[in-house]
CSV table of C-alpha atoms and ligand atoms in Angstrom, one decimal:
chain,number,residue,atom,x,y,z
A,22,UNK,CA,0.0,0.0,0.0
A,23,UNK,CA,1.1,3.6,-0.6
A,24,UNK,CA,2.7,5.5,2.3
A,25,UNK,CA,2.0,9.0,1.0
A,26,UNK,CA,-0.6,10.3,-1.5
A,27,UNK,CA,-0.8,13.8,-3.0
A,28,UNK,CA,-4.3,15.2,-3.3
A,29,UNK,CA,-4.5,17.3,-6.5
A,30,UNK,CA,-7.6,19.2,-5.5
A,31,UNK,CA,-9.2,21.6,-3.0
A,32,UNK,CA,-12.3,22.1,-0.9
A,33,UNK,CA,-14.6,19.4,0.4
A,34,UNK,CA,-13.3,16.7,-2.0
A,35,UNK,CA,-9.7,17.2,-1.0
A,36,UNK,CA,-10.8,16.8,2.6
A,37,UNK,CA,-12.8,13.7,1.6
A,38,UNK,CA,-9.8,12.0,0.1
A,39,UNK,CA,-7.6,13.0,3.1
A,40,UNK,CA,-10.1,11.3,5.5
A,41,UNK,CA,-9.9,8.0,3.6
A,42,UNK,CA,-6.1,8.2,3.5
A,43,UNK,CA,-6.0,8.9,7.3
A,44,UNK,CA,-8.1,5.8,8.1
A,45,UNK,CA,-5.8,3.7,5.9
A,46,UNK,CA,-2.7,5.0,7.6
A,47,UNK,CA,-1.5,6.9,4.5
A,48,UNK,CA,0.1,10.3,4.8
A,49,UNK,CA,-1.3,13.1,2.8
A,50,UNK,CA,0.1,16.0,0.8
A,51,UNK,CA,-2.2,18.9,0.1
A,52,UNK,CA,-1.6,21.3,-2.8
A,53,UNK,CA,-3.1,24.8,-2.7
A,54,UNK,CA,-3.1,28.1,-4.5
A,55,UNK,CA,-2.0,31.3,-2.9
A,56,UNK,CA,-5.7,32.0,-2.2
A,57,UNK,CA,-6.2,28.8,-0.3
A,58,UNK,CA,-3.4,28.7,2.3
A,59,UNK,CA,-6.0,29.0,5.1
A,60,UNK,CA,-8.2,26.2,3.6
A,61,UNK,CA,-9.2,23.2,5.8
A,62,UNK,CA,-7.8,20.7,3.3
A,63,UNK,CA,-4.4,22.4,3.8
A,64,UNK,CA,-4.7,22.6,7.6
A,65,UNK,CA,-5.6,18.9,8.0
A,66,UNK,CA,-3.0,17.4,5.5
A,67,UNK,CA,0.3,16.1,6.8
A,68,UNK,CA,2.2,18.3,4.4
A,69,UNK,CA,1.2,21.0,1.9
A,70,UNK,CA,2.7,22.7,-1.1
A,71,UNK,CA,1.7,26.0,-2.7
A,72,UNK,CA,1.5,25.3,-6.4
A,73,UNK,CA,0.8,28.8,-7.7
A,74,UNK,CA,-1.4,31.9,-7.7
A,75,UNK,CA,-5.2,32.0,-7.3
A,76,UNK,CA,-6.4,31.3,-10.8
A,77,UNK,CA,-6.9,27.5,-11.2
A,78,UNK,CA,-5.0,27.6,-14.6
A,79,UNK,CA,-1.9,28.6,-12.7
A,80,UNK,CA,-2.3,26.4,-9.6
A,81,UNK,CA,-4.7,23.4,-9.5
A,82,UNK,CA,-4.2,22.8,-13.2
A,83,UNK,CA,-0.5,23.5,-13.2
A,84,UNK,CA,0.9,20.1,-14.1
A,85,UNK,CA,4.6,20.8,-13.7
A,86,UNK,CA,4.1,22.3,-10.3
A,87,UNK,CA,2.0,19.3,-9.1
A,88,UNK,CA,4.6,16.8,-10.4
A,89,UNK,CA,7.3,18.8,-8.6
A,90,UNK,CA,5.2,18.8,-5.4
A,91,UNK,CA,5.1,14.9,-5.6
A,92,UNK,CA,8.9,14.8,-6.1
A,93,UNK,CA,9.7,17.2,-3.2
A,94,UNK,CA,7.4,15.4,-0.8
A,95,UNK,CA,8.0,11.8,-1.9
A,96,UNK,CA,4.3,11.1,-2.6
A,97,UNK,CA,3.9,7.9,-4.5
A,98,UNK,CA,0.4,8.4,-5.9
A,99,UNK,CA,-1.9,11.2,-6.9
A,100,UNK,CA,-5.7,11.4,-6.2
A,101,UNK,CA,-7.3,13.9,-8.6
A,102,UNK,CA,-10.7,14.2,-6.9
A,103,UNK,CA,-13.3,15.5,-9.4
A,104,UNK,CA,-13.1,18.5,-11.7
A,105,UNK,CA,-9.7,20.1,-12.3
A,106,UNK,CA,-7.3,17.4,-13.7
A,107,UNK,CA,-9.4,14.4,-12.9
A,108,UNK,CA,-10.4,13.6,-16.5
A,109,UNK,CA,-7.3,14.9,-18.1
A,110,UNK,CA,-5.7,11.8,-19.9
A,111,UNK,CA,-2.5,13.8,-20.5
A,112,UNK,CA,-2.1,14.4,-16.8
A,113,UNK,CA,-2.6,10.7,-16.0
A,114,UNK,CA,0.1,9.9,-18.5
A,115,UNK,CA,2.5,12.4,-17.1
A,116,UNK,CA,1.9,11.1,-13.6
A,117,UNK,CA,2.7,7.6,-14.7
A,118,UNK,CA,5.7,8.7,-16.8
A,119,UNK,CA,7.2,10.0,-13.5
A,120,UNK,CA,6.9,6.6,-11.9
A,121,UNK,CA,3.9,7.7,-9.8
A,122,UNK,CA,0.5,6.1,-9.6
A,123,UNK,CA,-2.6,7.9,-10.9
A,124,UNK,CA,-5.5,6.9,-8.7
A,125,UNK,CA,-8.0,6.5,-11.5
A,126,UNK,CA,-8.6,4.7,-14.8
A,127,UNK,CA,-6.0,4.3,-17.6
A,128,UNK,CA,-5.2,7.3,-19.7
A,129,UNK,CA,-6.8,5.5,-22.7
A,130,UNK,CA,-10.1,5.0,-20.9
A,131,UNK,CA,-10.1,8.6,-19.8
A,132,UNK,CA,-9.5,9.7,-23.4
A,133,UNK,CA,-12.1,7.4,-24.8
A,134,UNK,CA,-14.9,8.6,-22.5
A,135,UNK,CA,-13.8,12.2,-22.7
A,136,UNK,CA,-14.7,12.1,-26.4
A,137,UNK,CA,-18.5,11.7,-26.1
A,138,UNK,CA,-18.9,10.7,-29.8
A,139,UNK,CA,-16.3,7.9,-29.5
A,140,UNK,CA,-17.7,6.9,-26.0
A,141,UNK,CA,-21.2,6.6,-27.4
A,142,UNK,CA,-20.0,4.4,-30.2
A,143,UNK,CA,-17.9,2.2,-27.8
A,144,UNK,CA,-20.7,1.6,-25.3
A,145,UNK,CA,-23.2,0.9,-28.1
A,146,UNK,CA,-20.9,-1.8,-29.3
A,147,UNK,CA,-20.7,-3.2,-25.7
A,148,UNK,CA,-24.5,-3.5,-25.6
A,149,UNK,CA,-25.6,-0.3,-23.9
A,150,UNK,CA,-28.6,1.5,-25.3
A,151,UNK,CA,-27.8,5.1,-26.4
A,152,UNK,CA,-30.0,8.1,-27.2
A,153,UNK,CA,-30.9,8.0,-30.9
A,154,UNK,CA,-28.9,10.6,-32.8
A,155,UNK,CA,-26.2,11.2,-35.4
A,156,UNK,CA,-23.7,8.5,-36.1
A,157,UNK,CA,-20.6,10.3,-35.0
A,158,UNK,CA,-20.0,14.1,-35.2
A,159,UNK,CA,-21.4,16.6,-37.6
A,160,UNK,CA,-19.2,17.1,-40.6
A,161,UNK,CA,-21.5,18.7,-43.1
A,162,UNK,CA,-24.4,20.9,-42.0
A,163,UNK,CA,-26.7,19.9,-44.8
A,164,UNK,CA,-26.2,16.2,-44.1
A,165,UNK,CA,-26.7,16.9,-40.4
A,166,UNK,CA,-29.9,18.7,-41.1
A,167,UNK,CA,-31.2,15.6,-42.9
A,168,UNK,CA,-30.4,13.5,-39.9
A,169,UNK,CA,-32.1,16.0,-37.6
A,170,UNK,CA,-35.2,15.9,-39.7
A,171,UNK,CA,-35.2,12.2,-39.5
A,172,UNK,CA,-34.7,12.1,-35.7
A,173,UNK,CA,-37.6,14.6,-35.3
A,174,UNK,CA,-37.6,17.9,-33.4
A,175,UNK,CA,-36.7,19.1,-30.8
A,176,UNK,CA,-33.1,18.0,-31.4
A,177,UNK,CA,-30.2,18.5,-29.0
A,178,UNK,CA,-26.8,19.6,-30.3
A,179,UNK,CA,-24.1,18.4,-28.0
A,180,UNK,CA,-20.3,19.0,-27.8
A,181,UNK,CA,-18.0,16.0,-28.1
A,182,UNK,CA,-15.8,17.5,-25.5
A,183,UNK,CA,-18.7,18.7,-23.4
A,184,UNK,CA,-18.9,18.8,-19.6
A,185,UNK,CA,-20.8,20.8,-17.0
A,186,UNK,CA,-23.7,21.3,-19.3
A,187,UNK,CA,-21.8,23.6,-21.6
A,188,UNK,CA,-21.8,23.4,-25.4
A,189,UNK,CA,-25.4,22.1,-25.5
A,190,UNK,CA,-28.2,23.7,-27.6
A,191,UNK,CA,-31.7,22.7,-28.4
A,192,UNK,CA,-33.1,23.1,-31.9
A,193,UNK,CA,-36.9,23.3,-31.3
A,194,UNK,CA,-37.7,23.3,-35.0
A,195,UNK,CA,-36.0,22.8,-38.3
A,196,UNK,CA,-35.7,26.6,-38.6
A,197,UNK,CA,-33.6,26.8,-35.4
A,198,UNK,CA,-31.3,24.0,-36.5
A,199,UNK,CA,-28.4,25.9,-38.2
A,200,UNK,CA,-28.2,28.5,-35.4
A,201,UNK,CA,-28.2,25.8,-32.7
A,202,UNK,CA,-25.3,23.9,-34.3
A,203,UNK,CA,-23.3,27.1,-34.8
A,204,UNK,CA,-23.8,28.4,-31.2
A,205,UNK,CA,-23.1,25.0,-29.6
A,206,UNK,CA,-19.9,24.6,-31.7
A,207,UNK,CA,-18.7,28.1,-30.9
A,208,UNK,CA,-19.4,27.6,-27.2
A,209,UNK,CA,-17.6,24.2,-27.3
A,210,UNK,CA,-14.6,25.7,-29.1
A,211,UNK,CA,-14.3,28.5,-26.6
A,212,UNK,CA,-14.8,26.3,-23.5
A,213,UNK,CA,-12.9,23.1,-24.6
A,214,UNK,CA,-10.8,24.1,-27.6
A,215,UNK,CA,-12.8,21.6,-29.6
A,216,UNK,CA,-15.8,22.6,-31.6
A,217,UNK,CA,-17.0,19.1,-32.6
A,218,UNK,CA,-20.7,18.6,-32.0
A,219,UNK,CA,-23.2,15.7,-32.5
A,220,UNK,CA,-26.9,15.3,-32.5
A,221,UNK,CA,-29.3,13.6,-30.1
A,222,UNK,CA,-33.0,13.3,-29.8
A,223,UNK,CA,-34.1,15.7,-27.2
A,224,UNK,CA,-35.9,13.7,-24.6
A,225,UNK,CA,-38.9,15.5,-23.0
A,226,UNK,CA,-39.2,14.5,-19.4
A,227,UNK,CA,-36.6,11.9,-18.6
A,228,UNK,CA,-34.9,11.2,-15.3
A,229,UNK,CA,-31.2,11.2,-14.9
A,230,UNK,CA,-30.1,7.9,-13.5
A,231,UNK,CA,-26.5,6.8,-13.1
A,232,UNK,CA,-24.8,3.6,-12.2
A,233,UNK,CA,-21.7,3.5,-10.0
A,234,UNK,CA,-19.1,1.0,-11.0
A,235,UNK,CA,-16.0,-0.4,-9.3
A,236,UNK,CA,-13.4,-2.5,-11.2
A,237,UNK,CA,-10.1,-3.8,-10.0
A,238,UNK,CA,-7.1,-4.7,-12.2
A,239,UNK,CA,-7.8,-8.5,-11.8
A,240,UNK,CA,-11.0,-8.5,-13.9
A,241,UNK,CA,-13.5,-8.1,-11.0
A,242,UNK,CA,-16.3,-5.6,-11.6
A,243,UNK,CA,-19.3,-4.7,-9.5
A,244,UNK,CA,-22.0,-2.1,-9.7
A,245,UNK,CA,-23.2,-0.3,-6.6
A,246,UNK,CA,-26.7,0.5,-7.8
A,247,UNK,CA,-28.1,3.7,-9.1
A,248,UNK,CA,-28.3,7.4,-8.1
A,249,UNK,CA,-31.1,9.6,-9.3
A,250,UNK,CA,-29.8,13.1,-10.2
A,251,UNK,CA,-32.9,14.5,-11.9
A,252,UNK,CA,-33.1,17.6,-9.8
A,253,UNK,CA,-31.0,19.9,-12.0
A,254,UNK,CA,-30.6,23.5,-12.9
A,255,UNK,CA,-28.9,24.4,-16.2
A,256,UNK,CA,-28.0,20.7,-16.6
A,257,UNK,CA,-26.2,20.8,-13.2
A,258,UNK,CA,-27.2,18.6,-10.4
A,259,UNK,CA,-28.7,20.2,-7.3
A,260,UNK,CA,-29.8,17.2,-5.2
A,261,UNK,CA,-29.2,13.5,-5.6
A,262,UNK,CA,-30.7,10.4,-4.1
A,263,UNK,CA,-30.2,6.6,-4.0
A,264,UNK,CA,-32.0,4.5,-4.7
A,265,UNK,CA,-34.2,6.2,-7.4
A,266,UNK,CA,-37.8,6.5,-6.6
A,267,UNK,CA,-38.6,5.8,-10.2
A,268,UNK,CA,-37.2,2.3,-10.7
A,269,UNK,CA,-38.7,-1.1,-9.8
A,270,UNK,CA,-36.6,-4.1,-8.9
A,271,UNK,CA,-36.7,-5.7,-12.4
A,272,UNK,CA,-35.5,-2.5,-14.1
A,273,UNK,CA,-32.9,-1.8,-11.5
A,274,UNK,CA,-31.4,-5.3,-11.8
A,275,UNK,CA,-31.4,-5.0,-15.6
A,276,UNK,CA,-29.6,-1.7,-15.9
A,277,UNK,CA,-27.1,-2.6,-13.2
A,278,UNK,CA,-26.3,-5.9,-15.0
A,279,UNK,CA,-26.0,-4.4,-18.5
A,280,UNK,CA,-23.8,-1.6,-17.2
A,281,UNK,CA,-21.5,-3.9,-15.3
A,282,UNK,CA,-21.1,-6.3,-18.2
A,283,UNK,CA,-20.2,-3.5,-20.6
A,284,UNK,CA,-17.7,-2.0,-18.3
A,285,UNK,CA,-16.1,-5.4,-17.7
A,286,UNK,CA,-15.9,-5.9,-21.5
A,287,UNK,CA,-13.8,-2.6,-21.7
A,288,UNK,CA,-11.3,-3.9,-19.2
A,289,UNK,CA,-11.9,-0.7,-17.2
A,290,UNK,CA,-10.2,-0.1,-13.9
A,291,UNK,CA,-11.1,2.1,-10.9
A,292,UNK,CA,-14.4,3.9,-10.0
A,293,UNK,CA,-16.6,5.1,-12.8
A,294,UNK,CA,-20.1,6.2,-13.4
A,295,UNK,CA,-22.3,5.5,-16.4
A,296,UNK,CA,-25.0,8.1,-16.9
A,297,UNK,CA,-28.4,7.5,-18.5
A,298,UNK,CA,-31.6,9.3,-19.2
A,299,UNK,CA,-34.6,7.1,-18.3
A,300,UNK,CA,-37.9,7.7,-19.9
A,301,UNK,CA,-41.0,5.4,-20.4
A,302,UNK,CA,-39.2,2.4,-19.0
A,303,UNK,CA,-36.2,2.7,-21.3
A,304,UNK,CA,-32.6,3.7,-20.6
A,305,UNK,CA,-30.4,5.7,-22.9
A,306,UNK,CA,-26.6,6.3,-22.3
A,307,UNK,CA,-25.5,9.9,-22.3
A,308,UNK,CA,-21.9,9.7,-20.9
A,309,UNK,CA,-19.4,7.9,-18.7
A,310,UNK,CA,-17.5,9.8,-16.0
A,311,UNK,CA,-14.1,8.2,-15.3
A,312,UNK,CA,-13.7,9.6,-11.8
A,313,UNK,CA,-15.3,10.0,-8.4
A,314,UNK,CA,-18.5,11.9,-8.6
A,315,UNK,CA,-19.7,14.7,-6.3
A,316,UNK,CA,-22.7,12.6,-5.3
A,317,UNK,CA,-20.8,9.5,-4.5
A,318,UNK,CA,-21.7,9.7,-0.7
A,319,UNK,CA,-25.3,8.6,-1.3
A,320,UNK,CA,-24.0,5.3,-2.7
A,321,UNK,CA,-21.6,5.0,0.3
A,322,UNK,CA,-24.5,5.5,2.6
A,323,UNK,CA,-26.6,2.7,1.2
A,324,UNK,CA,-23.8,0.2,0.5
A,325,UNK,CA,-21.5,0.9,3.5
A,326,UNK,CA,-18.5,1.0,1.1
A,327,UNK,CA,-15.9,3.8,1.2
A,328,UNK,CA,-15.5,4.6,-2.5
A,329,UNK,CA,-12.2,6.6,-2.0
A,330,UNK,CA,-10.7,3.7,0.0
A,331,UNK,CA,-11.8,1.4,-2.8
A,332,UNK,CA,-10.2,3.6,-5.4
A,333,UNK,CA,-6.9,3.7,-3.5
A,334,UNK,CA,-7.0,-0.1,-3.0
A,335,UNK,CA,-7.6,-0.7,-6.7
A,336,UNK,CA,-4.8,1.7,-7.6
A,337,UNK,CA,-2.4,-0.2,-5.3
A,338,UNK,CA,-3.3,-3.4,-7.2
A,339,UNK,CA,-5.5,-5.1,-4.6
A,340,UNK,CA,-8.4,-7.2,-5.6
A,341,UNK,CA,-12.0,-6.0,-4.7
A,342,UNK,CA,-12.4,-9.0,-2.4
A,343,UNK,CA,-16.2,-9.2,-2.9
A,344,UNK,CA,-18.6,-10.0,-5.7
A,345,UNK,CA,-21.9,-8.6,-6.9
A,346,UNK,CA,-23.7,-11.0,-4.6
A,347,UNK,CA,-21.9,-9.5,-1.6
A,348,UNK,CA,-23.2,-6.0,-2.3
A,349,UNK,CA,-26.3,-5.2,-0.4
A,350,UNK,CA,-28.4,-2.0,-0.4
A,351,UNK,CA,-29.6,-0.5,2.8
A,352,UNK,CA,-32.2,2.2,3.2
A,353,UNK,CA,-32.4,5.5,1.4
A,354,UNK,CA,-29.9,8.4,1.1
A,355,UNK,CA,-30.2,12.0,-0.1
A,356,UNK,CA,-27.5,14.6,-0.8
A,357,UNK,CA,-28.0,18.3,-1.0
A,358,UNK,CA,-25.4,20.4,-2.6
A,359,UNK,CA,-24.8,23.5,-0.5
A,360,UNK,CA,-23.5,26.3,-2.7
A,361,UNK,CA,-22.3,29.8,-1.8
A,362,UNK,CA,-25.0,31.3,-3.9
A,363,UNK,CA,-28.1,33.4,-3.6
A,364,UNK,CA,-30.9,30.8,-3.2
A,365,UNK,CA,-33.1,32.8,-5.6
A,366,UNK,CA,-30.8,34.4,-8.3
A,367,UNK,CA,-28.0,31.8,-7.9
A,368,UNK,CA,-25.4,34.7,-8.1
A,369,UNK,CA,-22.2,33.5,-6.4
A,370,UNK,CA,-21.8,34.7,-2.8
A,371,UNK,CA,-18.2,34.2,-1.7
A,372,UNK,CA,-16.8,35.9,1.4
A,373,UNK,CA,-16.2,35.5,5.1
A,374,UNK,CA,-18.1,32.8,7.0
A,375,UNK,CA,-19.0,34.5,10.3
A,376,UNK,CA,-20.8,31.7,11.9
A,377,UNK,CA,-20.8,27.9,11.3
A,378,UNK,CA,-22.6,25.1,12.9
A,379,UNK,CA,-22.7,21.6,11.4
A,380,UNK,CA,-25.8,19.4,11.8
A,381,UNK,CA,-25.3,16.0,13.5
A,382,UNK,CA,-27.1,13.0,14.8
A,383,UNK,CA,-27.9,9.5,13.4
A,384,UNK,CA,-27.6,9.2,9.6
A,385,UNK,CA,-26.2,12.8,9.0
A,386,UNK,CA,-23.0,13.5,7.2
A,387,UNK,CA,-21.6,16.9,6.2
A,388,UNK,CA,-18.7,17.0,3.8
A,389,UNK,CA,-17.3,20.5,3.9
A,390,UNK,CA,-14.2,22.5,4.5
A,391,UNK,CA,-16.0,25.4,6.2
A,392,UNK,CA,-15.2,26.8,9.6
A,393,UNK,CA,-16.2,30.1,11.3
A,394,UNK,CA,-13.8,32.8,10.1
A,395,UNK,CA,-13.0,31.1,6.8
A,396,UNK,CA,-13.1,33.4,3.8
A,397,UNK,CA,-14.5,31.6,0.7
A,398,UNK,CA,-12.3,32.8,-2.2
A,399,UNK,CA,-14.1,34.0,-5.3
A,400,UNK,CA,-12.0,32.1,-7.8
A,401,UNK,CA,-13.5,28.6,-7.7
A,402,UNK,CA,-16.7,26.5,-7.9
A,403,UNK,CA,-19.4,27.7,-5.5
A,404,UNK,CA,-19.9,24.3,-3.9
A,405,UNK,CA,-19.0,24.6,-0.3
A,406,UNK,CA,-20.5,21.5,1.2
A,407,UNK,CA,-22.6,18.5,0.8
A,408,UNK,CA,-25.2,17.4,3.4
A,409,UNK,CA,-25.9,13.7,3.1
A,410,UNK,CA,-28.6,12.0,5.1
A,411,UNK,CA,-29.5,8.3,5.4
A,412,UNK,CA,-32.6,6.6,6.7
A,413,UNK,CA,-34.4,3.4,6.6
A,414,UNK,CA,-37.1,4.7,4.2
A,415,UNK,CA,-37.4,7.7,1.9
A,416,UNK,CA,-40.0,9.2,4.3
A,417,UNK,CA,-37.6,8.9,7.2
A,418,UNK,CA,-34.8,10.3,5.2
A,419,UNK,CA,-36.9,13.4,4.1
A,420,UNK,CA,-37.7,14.1,7.7
A,421,UNK,CA,-34.1,13.8,8.7
A,422,UNK,CA,-33.0,16.0,5.8
A,423,UNK,CA,-35.4,18.8,7.0
A,424,UNK,CA,-34.3,18.5,10.6
A,425,UNK,CA,-30.6,18.6,9.7
A,426,UNK,CA,-30.9,21.5,7.2
A,427,UNK,CA,-32.7,23.5,9.9
A,428,UNK,CA,-29.8,22.7,12.3
A,429,UNK,CA,-27.1,23.8,9.9
A,430,UNK,CA,-25.9,27.4,10.4
A,431,UNK,CA,-23.7,29.2,7.8
A,432,UNK,CA,-23.5,32.9,8.6
A,433,UNK,CA,-22.1,35.8,6.6
A,434,UNK,CA,-22.8,34.5,3.1
A,435,UNK,CA,-25.8,33.4,1.1
A,436,UNK,CA,-26.2,29.7,0.6
A,437,UNK,CA,-28.6,27.3,-1.2
A,438,UNK,CA,-29.8,25.9,2.1
A,439,UNK,CA,-33.2,27.7,1.8
A,440,UNK,CA,-33.7,26.3,-1.7
A,441,UNK,CA,-33.4,22.8,-0.3
A,442,UNK,CA,-35.8,23.6,2.5
A,443,UNK,CA,-38.3,25.0,0.0
A,444,UNK,CA,-38.0,21.9,-2.1
A,445,UNK,CA,-38.9,19.7,0.9
A,446,UNK,CA,-42.3,21.4,0.9
A,447,UNK,CA,-43.1,20.5,-2.7
A,448,UNK,CA,-45.5,17.6,-3.4
A,449,UNK,CA,-43.6,16.5,-6.5
A,450,UNK,CA,-40.4,16.2,-4.7
A,451,UNK,CA,-41.9,14.6,-1.6
A,452,UNK,CA,-43.6,11.9,-3.7
A,453,UNK,CA,-40.5,11.4,-5.8
A,454,UNK,CA,-42.4,12.3,-9.0
A,455,UNK,CA,-40.0,14.7,-10.8
A,456,UNK,CA,-37.9,14.7,-14.0
A,457,UNK,CA,-34.8,16.7,-15.2
A,458,UNK,CA,-36.8,19.7,-16.1
A,459,UNK,CA,-39.1,19.9,-13.1
A,460,UNK,CA,-36.8,22.1,-11.0
A,461,UNK,CA,-36.4,24.8,-13.6
A,462,UNK,CA,-40.1,24.9,-14.2
A,463,UNK,CA,-40.7,25.2,-10.5
A,464,UNK,CA,-38.0,27.9,-10.1
A,465,UNK,CA,-39.5,29.9,-13.0
A,466,UNK,CA,-42.9,29.6,-11.3
A,467,UNK,CA,-41.5,30.9,-8.0
A,468,UNK,CA,-39.7,33.8,-9.7
A,469,UNK,CA,-43.0,35.0,-11.2
A,470,UNK,CA,-44.5,34.7,-7.7
B,508,LIG,P1,-22.4,17.2,-19.5
B,508,LIG,O1,-21.2,16.4,-19.7
B,508,LIG,O2,-22.2,18.6,-20.0
B,508,LIG,O3,-22.8,17.1,-18.0
B,508,LIG,P2,-24.4,15.2,-20.2
B,508,LIG,O4,-24.4,14.5,-21.5
B,508,LIG,O5,-23.9,14.4,-19.0
B,508,LIG,O6,-23.5,16.6,-20.4
B,508,LIG,O7,-25.8,15.8,-19.9
B,508,LIG,C1,-26.1,16.6,-18.8
B,508,LIG,C2,-27.6,16.9,-18.7
B,508,LIG,O8,-28.1,17.4,-19.9
B,508,LIG,C3,-28.4,15.6,-18.5
B,508,LIG,O9,-28.4,15.2,-17.1
B,508,LIG,C4,-29.8,16.1,-19.0
B,508,LIG,O10,-30.4,16.9,-18.0
B,508,LIG,C5,-29.4,16.9,-20.2
B,508,LIG,N1,-29.4,16.1,-21.4
B,508,LIG,C6,-28.3,15.5,-22.0
B,508,LIG,N2,-28.7,14.8,-23.1
B,508,LIG,C7,-30.0,15.0,-23.3
B,508,LIG,C8,-31.0,14.6,-24.2
B,508,LIG,N3,-30.6,13.8,-25.3
B,508,LIG,N4,-32.3,15.0,-24.1
B,508,LIG,C9,-32.6,15.8,-23.0
B,508,LIG,N5,-31.8,16.2,-22.1
B,508,LIG,C10,-30.5,15.8,-22.2
């Protein structure tokens, strides 16, 4: 097993990885920008290295500095967390070229899944159903228009290099088609340096369901069930739950099995998530994430497995040591993303946290680097914490969620806590009857008053 791991991230996820390392007797190295020297992930790590100025491009994305930090501290492996360099195949290659271990999949798998057109083709061949759409990327706009007419409108134009909901445009009618392609391509070029786009049927009211996978380097693959991430704003997840209120046992078994078999056929290693849209009893692949996800704790809650620990064990060459039959699912879990944002306008609200009180009690977990007196820097993602609650049933979990949100105090800044409290009063959410567009429709209704 590794003696020392460098955590190439910040915030709650850096802390999350640190905690798993600690429990495994592994020393940790934190990296940080000049703006983060007072951050909790730096305070708790065994060692820390400043890797550059505040902008992420010069610090958390600064590969030479991160490799140097490994060499200076003698770290043997790198955990990339999510975001930043976690899905950068080149980074994984450089880490390995320096004789270090990248705690994640092979660079080839990261690259394959990072190109959504290639990924879609690969999973289709492995037996996973995909959203109907163009075969490959759009080369000629007139050809593409014919394909769009065949698919039927509305049609979604998506970026091959897409992520975080960017580079996505809906063509409602044939008249909108050209403009949608041009806008999506321009956005993708600006955001990812790659303007390649492809077409998909725009599904009306699907749910976002994803399957968590773990695979070791000895050919053992298990799935850890699904997460329902249908509560979204601008294609970004706001709240996640496991299991999904929308699946029955038969469908759950089928999608888990199909996903596991396909991932096994790829020879994939590490943790990964296959994302689907689910509508009218059918699943359609949208993408695979080759990293730990923000919402992984809901899976941890219902399976009792520490996913970061499993990632580290797999990277060290250990076998899973359990089979699909050994995985059991217990109760219900819900995660609320707590963002430093205005709960109504969603404008970022960084600044000094004057007061902080974490909720506690049975089945309550708060993953956050906040403390009273901490100044949230304005340079990074607004996610400042995740509240995860676990109960025997969904009803019990909802009551526990309300109770713990009410207990949580974050003073001095605006947060999305009140949004979650308001959601808990909504019948559609309480009954589990919502889809990926429900939240936006609800928010628009609220804004009108
Ligand atoms: P990204 O990588 O940008 O997150 P995804 O392909 O994972 O993009 O899609 C993100 C979200 O966009 C989905 O959860 C869903 O809300 C919406 N979406 C993606 N594809 C479709 C589709 N074909 N029809 C309708 N909505 C879609």
